[in-house]
Amino acid sequence: MPEHADRTAGPGTGGPPGPQPDGPSDAELTALDAHWRAANYLAAGQIYLLSNPLLAVPLEPEHIKPRLLGHWGTSPGLNLVHTHLNRVVKARGLNAVCIWGPGHGGPAVLANAWLDGSYGEVYPDVSRDADGMERLFRQFSFPGGVPSHVAPETPGSLHEGGELGYSLAHAYGAALDNPDLLVACVVGDGEAETGPLAASWHANKFLDPVHDGAVLPVLHLNGYKIANPTVLARLPEAELDKLLRGYGHDPVHVTGDDPMEVHRALARAMDRALDHIATAQRVAREEGVTGRPHWPLIVLRTPKGWTGPREVDGVPVEGTWRSHQVPLAGVRDNPAHLRQLEAWLRSYRPEELFDEEGRPRPEVLAHVPEGGRRLGANPHANGGLFTRSLPVPPLEHYAVPVDKPGAALHEPTRVLGGLLAQIMADTAGSRNFRVVGPDETASNRLDALYAATGKAWQAEELPTDEHLAHDGRVMEVLSEHLCQGWLEGYTLTGRHGLFSCYEAFVHIVDSMVNQHIKWLRTARTLPWRRPVPSLNYLLTSHVWRQDHNGFSHQDPGFVDHVLNKSPEVVRVYLPPDANTLLCVADHVLRSRDYVNVVVAGKQPCFDWLGLEAARAHCARGAGVWEWAGTETGDRPPDAVLACAGDVPTQEVLAAADLLRHELPGLALRVVNVVDMTRLLPQEEHPHGMPDQEYDALFTPDRPVVFAYHGYPWLVHRLAYRRAGHANLHVRGYKEAGTTTTPFDMVVRNDLDRYRLVMDVIDRVPGLGVRAASVRQAMADARTRHHAWIREHGVDMPEVAEWSWRG
Amino acid sequence: MPEHADRTAGPGTGGPPGPQPDGPSDAELTALDAHWRAANYLAAGQIYLLSNPLLAVPLEPEHIKPRLLGHWGTSPGLNLVHTHLNRVVKARGLNAVCIWGPGHGGPAVLANAWLDGSYGEVYPDVSRDADGMERLFRQFSFPGGVPSHVAPETPGSLHEGGELGYSLAHAYGAALDNPDLLVACVVGDGEAETGPLAASWHANKFLDPVHDGAVLPVLHLNGYKIANPTVLARLPEAELDKLLRGYGHDPVHVTGDDPMEVHRALARAMDRALDHIATAQRVAREEGVTGRPHWPLIVLRTPKGWTGPREVDGVPVEGTWRSHQVPLAGVRDNPAHLRQLEAWLRSYRPEELFDEEGRPRPEVLAHVPEGGRRLGANPHANGGLFTRSLPVPPLEHYAVPVDKPGAALHEPTRVLGGLLAQIMADTAGSRNFRVVGPDETASNRLDALYAATGKAWQAEELPTDEHLAHDGRVMEVLSEHLCQGWLEGYTLTGRHGLFSCYEAFVHIVDSMVNQHIKWLRTARTLPWRRPVPSLNYLLTSHVWRQDHNGFSHQDPGFVDHVLNKSPEVVRVYLPPDANTLLCVADHVLRSRDYVNVVVAGKQPCFDWLGLEAARAHCARGAGVWEWAGTETGDRPPDAVLACAGDVPTQEVLAAADLLRHELPGLALRVVNVVDMTRLLPQEEHPHGMPDQEYDALFTPDRPVVFAYHGYPWLVHRLAYRRAGHANLHVRGYKEAGTTTTPFDMVVRNDLDRYRLVMDVIDRVPGLGVRAASVRQAMADARTRHHAWIREHGVDMPEVAEWSWRG
Ligand SMILES: Cc1ncc(C[n+]2csc(CCOP(=O)(O)OP(=O)(O)O)c2C)c(N)n1
Ligand SMILES: Cc1ncc(C[n+]2csc(CCOP(=O)(O)OP(=O)(O)O)c2C)c(N)n1
Ligand SMILES: [Mg+2]
Ligand SMILES: [Mg+2]
């Protein structure tokens, strides 16, 4: 689509066109510059000053912080973008948030939140006056204070500063289904080198101009990262321009190091970009134009550490990587540095910016928007304010009937697909539910969704295509990073979603989920942040059924990864069949502020529990399956067979089946665990079981043979404090993977029914001698299996056709 | 740099120009087509056939595999590229390997290795005749057979098929410092959506045309991934072209679905690309031209599943996503499908391709290169063949002198920097050592390297730049994925390297290291694969010293992640000071086939051990520090204070110091662990300690207070089988992170000296009552600390100025 800057913009995210077609007047530019100077002053003040915030007296070493921390280099750029966003938000009445990619520029974002008053509303003692300014400075990166990076504590933020690369994906996630929202996004030129960011440029192929808001990327070419130039800043401008057009954008380049000229150019660029957005939305919304817009993008090329010290100790600092953190390091001990700092701070002419009480003067605030339109106060950045519960329909409609355990087979994720499809249909109006996945939604048996919605797609369509739709709410892109980033942005702005992923490849987002868990952990402690929908994973195509794809697809370690993290936030479920998966899904889709990991199979799996039994079992999280055991009630069991996960559950039941028939005198208990955190001590996780309950369930003194879905030592790590731990024997995946048959996967990892029977025989005191021939039959079955699969390529009939005898 | 296709190509990777400037003759194209048909036939055969490989009799259900597995869709494209690479390799005498991004196309790569004879050389029973063909077919994705994806078992491969996104980074890694090597790289259009792949395009800014080989990307736009169109295939060609030029490439587009036309166009494109490469290298190498070449790239747009079934059951398959895996699913039961399969296979006219004995006819092999020039046999894909030991200099030159433990401080990574710089200098000729990092080499105190080499950089340079160099062997890019991918490609081709990374952010490559560990685990079992240099991590800026950057930068979980993986491959070291770091580095840089994780600090750290003591301690991996304890030798210790990691070691020694002075009668043992896997049982890891040794070191019955660098439960997971496990009390990082002082980080996580003293008092039987006032003093110190840091912003002098009293 061509750029329509000449046409009158209609309503929509871009708002009405700026009042002055030639850009702001000189007086306005002067006011913008005052705001920018004020923000720069406040950013530098946070890095350096303990007291004397207004420089009422000459600067002395005791006014300086003992440890100088924070990132100056990026701050003037962030301040500039914030200043100019203020103007357009106010002038056009926009509803906007901004994602600050270089989130290490905490001083800048905090400075702006203090200036627009939103900071003081959340933290009243950091008032918009000299006292508050002193507190703002002192608390920055100070024990008991606030982080040096943009964080949950920062009003207006929904993007953790720190690990770089996710800003643009978050921006798109926030814009989805928010048609009236503008999401500005500053992308650092260093950050742009990361994989997740590089992949995110193509997110514009998934953004619907009708139902979604707009994303306005501002690529900030300050030329450097920590200690190096950046790739994008060192491309010839024509090459960079091609790249950005290749990404589907219409770039507007703003370059300079003269403040007033840059103010003028950036103001014009913003107006042009917003007119362009408004037009693109209007033609799509009102004229039904369906072409993919070439959305605008601003390339802002200004010096790193702009307005800071030009040189320090004879080497250039402004405009180089040396300005990245603290440009003057010796201020407390080196009088020359101290004088240089004072000159730097005074260069902003603070007396023109703040009155005697330290309040920003009216000119500084002239372009700052009001109320919830301030970037520091936009409610979308506190998404819980918008959260509406999902209409989860009654599970009865989707549950599979179970007259007798283990008689019929269903694909659990396909059963879940029905439920998800209904939710998708029921949110057609509210548009607050999305399912994301790396091209595996159908492969994961969730294709019922396509009856309710399409797959988001704004690129070219061909007649053979199926289920693509401009307004689709299933999102498929071969980037786990993008899936995760979208869903984070979507849920942090108060909407719901599910990420379905191959179990092995979800490790791709290990570090992203880390950061999200950190965000939620901190956000939960902030009373002003409202709970947001949980981030839900459905991990399927799991380790036991990647026999055909082989070793590279076999890895159950994501559960281990998340269970290292804040227990307030993480939840892990391994439903053993279709109905338990429904119950778990119902629970996680209603929950808030968690990261829920659900591991469930897509292959046909026996139905063990009817809906009511499944509900009760999931509510318990772990429980005895009386119908599977042989306890009589008058004495403790001889052994406990425990299981977690669908395949381990099947093997445990097959082992129980063998034991019931081969060793009828044995008192056996079968325990299934759905919620892994129940194994943890009560003090270590909100779901942790009291010791009494654990001892009752697993016994304090009987052998427990535990068949676990993942790495076996995880169960030990969870249960090592329990009385019965010495009797706990865990089988699980121990990296004995390859391309083979499904049953061979469990045999190779000693998780198979025959091995489990042997484990019980070996561990029940006195049983070994009595059951020697049973044990031998088990070993023989394993040998037979080995030869059979090599000849036939499929599992033995006794395994493939097994079902629960009861 | 313009493209110089008109100039005569000189020597170098591209080789001399093709003999025919107009491209190959019709006869040659016919031969190429025969090869392609043969490869397609063999690919389909692997997916379907158990027997009757040459279709000597009409196809019957019993000839068909019971489980149909494998990926057809990508295979014709891979076969096409392989066929044409054969031609140019042979015609130009090139030294080339190919990275197959869509490595799920195992059938194609195996087919080609069988055709060029390299398969039969490695696996003699899979001979190049009818018997061998039957074995080739049968073993594919069959129990006891070979994986369905490209894997270590595949001759000529150095890139695991499976998790998509790393092909191009691997290609660049292989090309570095191999000036005569051509690395072709097929990039799937689905794969291109991933973050790591998207970031990899800019790797050409780091490739030196003088000292490095060339990478020739072939972007394979077959239009689809598993179930969706791909973004790049659905861009207007002009937009895609801009994108690729923006990536710094000169694209050659080859589009078609008529085989002979595509053969002609692809042959010409290859010639053009290779001429271009040859010229670029010649002008750089001989004429000293330093401009960054705009390297060629081929865009190959052909149908997915090309030459396979056009329609199945009335829906289009060829040219759609439906051809991705097995296009005809019902062949065993559905006679129509069986007939369709037979017609499909016969459409390749196997009788023209193979003689009666099943040997490929001469025409088929006309363009296949010989010996080590075959893509299936190029020794670079078996990099151990080229591995030369690194010249690690004597540690004496770099070790810090230690007269007395804990008297002086050094930054361990800075000390290591000296050693690395010497290795870098001593490999200036062999060019077989690189250090990679995400813009943190200097921040991690390894800047001594810049005296020996520069930072690789081919983009624009400015006068203020420092240490940039076309031929630099430090590689800094803000992409952990690219760092990891480069180093994987570099080490798998037999060269050495180190990846220095912030500890928290190394989780970004969790899934990449997974796949690399899998590769090494399998490669070690293949006698024909020679050992390659280990992949070495230096994790610094670790959890305890990210007090200033805050919670987002605090995560020690990478160790947990790797310790879940194959014990043959993984090694984890936590050297407690500068000299132990040197000893560990010496060891890991000489090792082969491992993934070594070394966690070490960059902040000033006490020197505990002199070089000789450090050597002995590292050789043990764990040992008593007699000088720190108070055992007398005539009785077991009352308690053991154990530690692993630099900060925990300091806290344990400070606790020991306090206990020595406050409770002089206590018999205390101090144990330090450098090699975490020593804690594992002997049966579970090659470094695991026998129980006797463990019991002797940690005692079977005394309280052990263990201060560990990372998540405390890791130590339990390693040691839960030990006799003394019930007495093991572990302190570590428990997600109590924030922005604060260094000592407050340990206090918040209960790892501080005062807490450790309290732990000892609480656990030594009878000590509690006697030592009540000492305990109280410890608690008071913690309280004092809390108030002090909030007032002063730095740690209490008694902590900040502490040193070992001895
Ligand atoms: C994934 C990741 N790797 C490394 C770092 C360490 N780091 C912090 S800031 C920075 C440079 C950022 O450069 P840029 O994005 O250009 O930001 P700016 O120049 O605006 O500061 C780096 C590498 C990080 N934060 N995240
Ligand atoms: C990181 C990752 N995510 C998901 C998958 C599952 N997957 C296997 S093949 C495939 C599609 C690949 O498409 P493309 O790269 O275009 O290859 P081709 O069309 O040549 O088969 C996907 C998504 C994977 N292998 N790796
Ligand atoms: Mg930058
Ligand atoms: Mg494709």
PDB file of N, CA, C and O in Angstrom, chain A residues 746-774:
ATOM      1  N   VAL A 746      10.315 -46.581  25.992  1.00  0.00           N
ATOM      2  CA  VAL A 746      10.223 -46.821  27.435  1.00  0.00           C
ATOM      3  C   VAL A 746      11.156 -47.950  27.864  1.00  0.00           C
ATOM      4  O   VAL A 746      11.726 -47.916  28.957  1.00  0.00           O
ATOM      5  N   VAL A 747      11.340 -48.930  26.996  1.00  0.00           N
ATOM      6  CA  VAL A 747      12.260 -50.023  27.358  1.00  0.00           C
ATOM      7  C   VAL A 747      13.683 -49.478  27.513  1.00  0.00           C
ATOM      8  O   VAL A 747      14.368 -49.755  28.498  1.00  0.00           O
ATOM      9  N   ARG A 748      14.122 -48.692  26.543  1.00  0.00           N
ATOM     10  CA  ARG A 748      15.473 -48.158  26.604  1.00  0.00           C
ATOM     11  C   ARG A 748      15.718 -47.335  27.862  1.00  0.00           C
ATOM     12  O   ARG A 748      16.841 -47.225  28.341  1.00  0.00           O
ATOM     13  N   ASN A 749      14.674 -46.717  28.341  1.00  0.00           N
ATOM     14  CA  ASN A 749      14.823 -45.881  29.528  1.00  0.00           C
ATOM     15  C   ASN A 749      14.373 -46.584  30.812  1.00  0.00           C
ATOM     16  O   ASN A 749      14.220 -45.950  31.847  1.00  0.00           O
ATOM     17  N   ASP A 750      14.164 -47.899  30.726  1.00  0.00           N
ATOM     18  CA  ASP A 750      13.787 -48.700  31.901  1.00  0.00           C
ATOM     19  C   ASP A 750      12.516 -48.212  32.581  1.00  0.00           C
ATOM     20  O   ASP A 750      12.403 -48.257  33.805  1.00  0.00           O
ATOM     21  N   LEU A 751      11.618 -47.728  31.768  1.00  0.00           N
ATOM     22  CA  LEU A 751      10.345 -47.243  32.305  1.00  0.00           C
ATOM     23  C   LEU A 751       9.208 -48.172  31.896  1.00  0.00           C
ATOM     24  O   LEU A 751       8.050 -47.920  32.163  1.00  0.00           O
ATOM     25  N   ASP A 752       9.521 -49.274  31.255  1.00  0.00           N
ATOM     26  CA  ASP A 752       8.484 -50.143  30.721  1.00  0.00           C
ATOM     27  C   ASP A 752       7.868 -51.018  31.812  1.00  0.00           C
ATOM     28  O   ASP A 752       8.467 -51.277  32.855  1.00  0.00           O
ATOM     29  N   ARG A 753       6.686 -51.481  31.542  1.00  0.00           N
ATOM     30  CA  ARG A 753       5.909 -52.319  32.457  1.00  0.00           C
ATOM     31  C   ARG A 753       6.712 -53.502  33.003  1.00  0.00           C
ATOM     32  O   ARG A 753       6.623 -53.829  34.178  1.00  0.00           O
ATOM     33  N   TYR A 754       7.484 -54.137  32.136  1.00  0.00           N
ATOM     34  CA  TYR A 754       8.231 -55.333  32.572  1.00  0.00           C
ATOM     35  C   TYR A 754       9.289 -54.939  33.595  1.00  0.00           C
ATOM     36  O   TYR A 754       9.462 -55.584  34.623  1.00  0.00           O
ATOM     37  N   ARG A 755       9.981 -53.859  33.297  1.00  0.00           N
ATOM     38  CA  ARG A 755      11.009 -53.370  34.211  1.00  0.00           C
ATOM     39  C   ARG A 755      10.365 -52.931  35.538  1.00  0.00           C
ATOM     40  O   ARG A 755      10.916 -53.175  36.617  1.00  0.00           O
ATOM     41  N   LEU A 756       9.202 -52.303  35.456  1.00  0.00           N
ATOM     42  CA  LEU A 756       8.547 -51.827  36.682  1.00  0.00           C
ATOM     43  C   LEU A 756       8.149 -53.016  37.556  1.00  0.00           C
ATOM     44  O   LEU A 756       8.270 -52.973  38.782  1.00  0.00           O
ATOM     45  N   VAL A 757       7.662 -54.089  36.915  1.00  0.00           N
ATOM     46  CA  VAL A 757       7.333 -55.294  37.684  1.00  0.00           C
ATOM     47  C   VAL A 757       8.605 -55.827  38.354  1.00  0.00           C
ATOM     48  O   VAL A 757       8.609 -56.178  39.542  1.00  0.00           O
ATOM     49  N   MET A 758       9.685 -55.871  37.612  1.00  0.00           N
ATOM     50  CA  MET A 758      10.957 -56.322  38.192  1.00  0.00           C
ATOM     51  C   MET A 758      11.375 -55.422  39.345  1.00  0.00           C
ATOM     52  O   MET A 758      11.870 -55.888  40.383  1.00  0.00           O
ATOM     53  N   ASP A 759      11.187 -54.117  39.177  1.00  0.00           N
ATOM     54  CA  ASP A 759      11.541 -53.174  40.246  1.00  0.00           C
ATOM     55  C   ASP A 759      10.756 -53.490  41.525  1.00  0.00           C
ATOM     56  O   ASP A 759      11.304 -53.440  42.625  1.00  0.00           O
ATOM     57  N   VAL A 760       9.476 -53.787  41.361  1.00  0.00           N
ATOM     58  CA  VAL A 760       8.665 -54.103  42.543  1.00  0.00           C
ATOM     59  C   VAL A 760       9.176 -55.393  43.180  1.00  0.00           C
ATOM     60  O   VAL A 760       9.390 -55.469  44.396  1.00  0.00           O
ATOM     61  N   ILE A 761       9.408 -56.387  42.339  1.00  0.00           N
ATOM     62  CA  ILE A 761       9.892 -57.672  42.873  1.00  0.00           C
ATOM     63  C   ILE A 761      11.217 -57.480  43.606  1.00  0.00           C
ATOM     64  O   ILE A 761      11.444 -58.023  44.689  1.00  0.00           O
ATOM     65  N   ASP A 762      12.076 -56.650  43.029  1.00  0.00           N
ATOM     66  CA  ASP A 762      13.389 -56.442  43.648  1.00  0.00           C
ATOM     67  C   ASP A 762      13.311 -55.676  44.954  1.00  0.00           C
ATOM     68  O   ASP A 762      14.227 -55.745  45.775  1.00  0.00           O
ATOM     69  N   ARG A 763      12.246 -54.933  45.152  1.00  0.00           N
ATOM     70  CA  ARG A 763      12.223 -54.024  46.289  1.00  0.00           C
ATOM     71  C   ARG A 763      11.317 -54.450  47.434  1.00  0.00           C
ATOM     72  O   ARG A 763      11.487 -53.951  48.554  1.00  0.00           O
ATOM     73  N   VAL A 764      10.362 -55.289  47.172  1.00  0.00           N
ATOM     74  CA  VAL A 764       9.506 -55.753  48.277  1.00  0.00           C
ATOM     75  C   VAL A 764      10.283 -56.836  49.027  1.00  0.00           C
ATOM     76  O   VAL A 764      10.644 -57.857  48.433  1.00  0.00           O
ATOM     77  N   PRO A 765      10.547 -56.604  50.308  1.00  0.00           N
ATOM     78  CA  PRO A 765      11.375 -57.567  51.036  1.00  0.00           C
ATOM     79  C   PRO A 765      10.810 -58.975  50.920  1.00  0.00           C
ATOM     80  O   PRO A 765       9.599 -59.196  51.095  1.00  0.00           O
ATOM     81  N   GLY A 766      11.654 -59.916  50.590  1.00  0.00           N
ATOM     82  CA  GLY A 766      11.257 -61.318  50.535  1.00  0.00           C
ATOM     83  C   GLY A 766      10.587 -61.746  49.254  1.00  0.00           C
ATOM     84  O   GLY A 766      10.411 -62.944  49.007  1.00  0.00           O
ATOM     85  N   LEU A 767      10.228 -60.802  48.417  1.00  0.00           N
ATOM     86  CA  LEU A 767       9.468 -61.180  47.226  1.00  0.00           C
ATOM     87  C   LEU A 767      10.362 -61.812  46.144  1.00  0.00           C
ATOM     88  O   LEU A 767       9.917 -62.661  45.378  1.00  0.00           O
ATOM     89  N   GLY A 768      11.598 -61.379  46.116  1.00  0.00           N
ATOM     90  CA  GLY A 768      12.506 -61.819  45.059  1.00  0.00           C
ATOM     91  C   GLY A 768      12.532 -63.322  44.881  1.00  0.00           C
ATOM     92  O   GLY A 768      12.353 -63.842  43.774  1.00  0.00           O
ATOM     93  N   VAL A 769      12.717 -64.014  45.961  1.00  0.00           N
ATOM     94  CA  VAL A 769      12.826 -65.473  45.867  1.00  0.00           C
ATOM     95  C   VAL A 769      11.504 -66.088  45.411  1.00  0.00           C
ATOM     96  O   VAL A 769      11.457 -66.912  44.497  1.00  0.00           O
ATOM     97  N   ARG A 770      10.427 -65.618  46.004  1.00  0.00           N
ATOM     98  CA  ARG A 770       9.117 -66.184  45.655  1.00  0.00           C
ATOM     99  C   ARG A 770       8.755 -65.931  44.201  1.00  0.00           C
ATOM    100  O   ARG A 770       8.154 -66.773  43.535  1.00  0.00           O
ATOM    101  N   ALA A 771       9.128 -64.744  43.722  1.00  0.00           N
ATOM    102  CA  ALA A 771       8.645 -64.337  42.400  1.00  0.00           C
ATOM    103  C   ALA A 771       9.711 -64.486  41.323  1.00  0.00           C
ATOM    104  O   ALA A 771       9.637 -63.850  40.275  1.00  0.00           O
ATOM    105  N   ALA A 772      10.658 -65.366  41.556  1.00  0.00           N
ATOM    106  CA  ALA A 772      11.768 -65.475  40.610  1.00  0.00           C
ATOM    107  C   ALA A 772      11.308 -65.798  39.192  1.00  0.00           C
ATOM    108  O   ALA A 772      11.819 -65.275  38.208  1.00  0.00           O
ATOM    109  N   SER A 773      10.302 -66.628  39.078  1.00  0.00           N
ATOM    110  CA  SER A 773       9.923 -67.003  37.716  1.00  0.00           C
ATOM    111  C   SER A 773       9.143 -65.877  37.036  1.00  0.00           C
ATOM    112  O   SER A 773       9.247 -65.683  35.835  1.00  0.00           O
ATOM    113  N   VAL A 774       8.395 -65.126  37.816  1.00  0.00           N
ATOM    114  CA  VAL A 774       7.714 -63.959  37.235  1.00  0.00           C
ATOM    115  C   VAL A 774       8.773 -62.963  36.738  1.00  0.00           C
ATOM    116  O   VAL A 774       8.704 -62.445  35.626  1.00  0.00           O
TER     117      VAL A 774
END
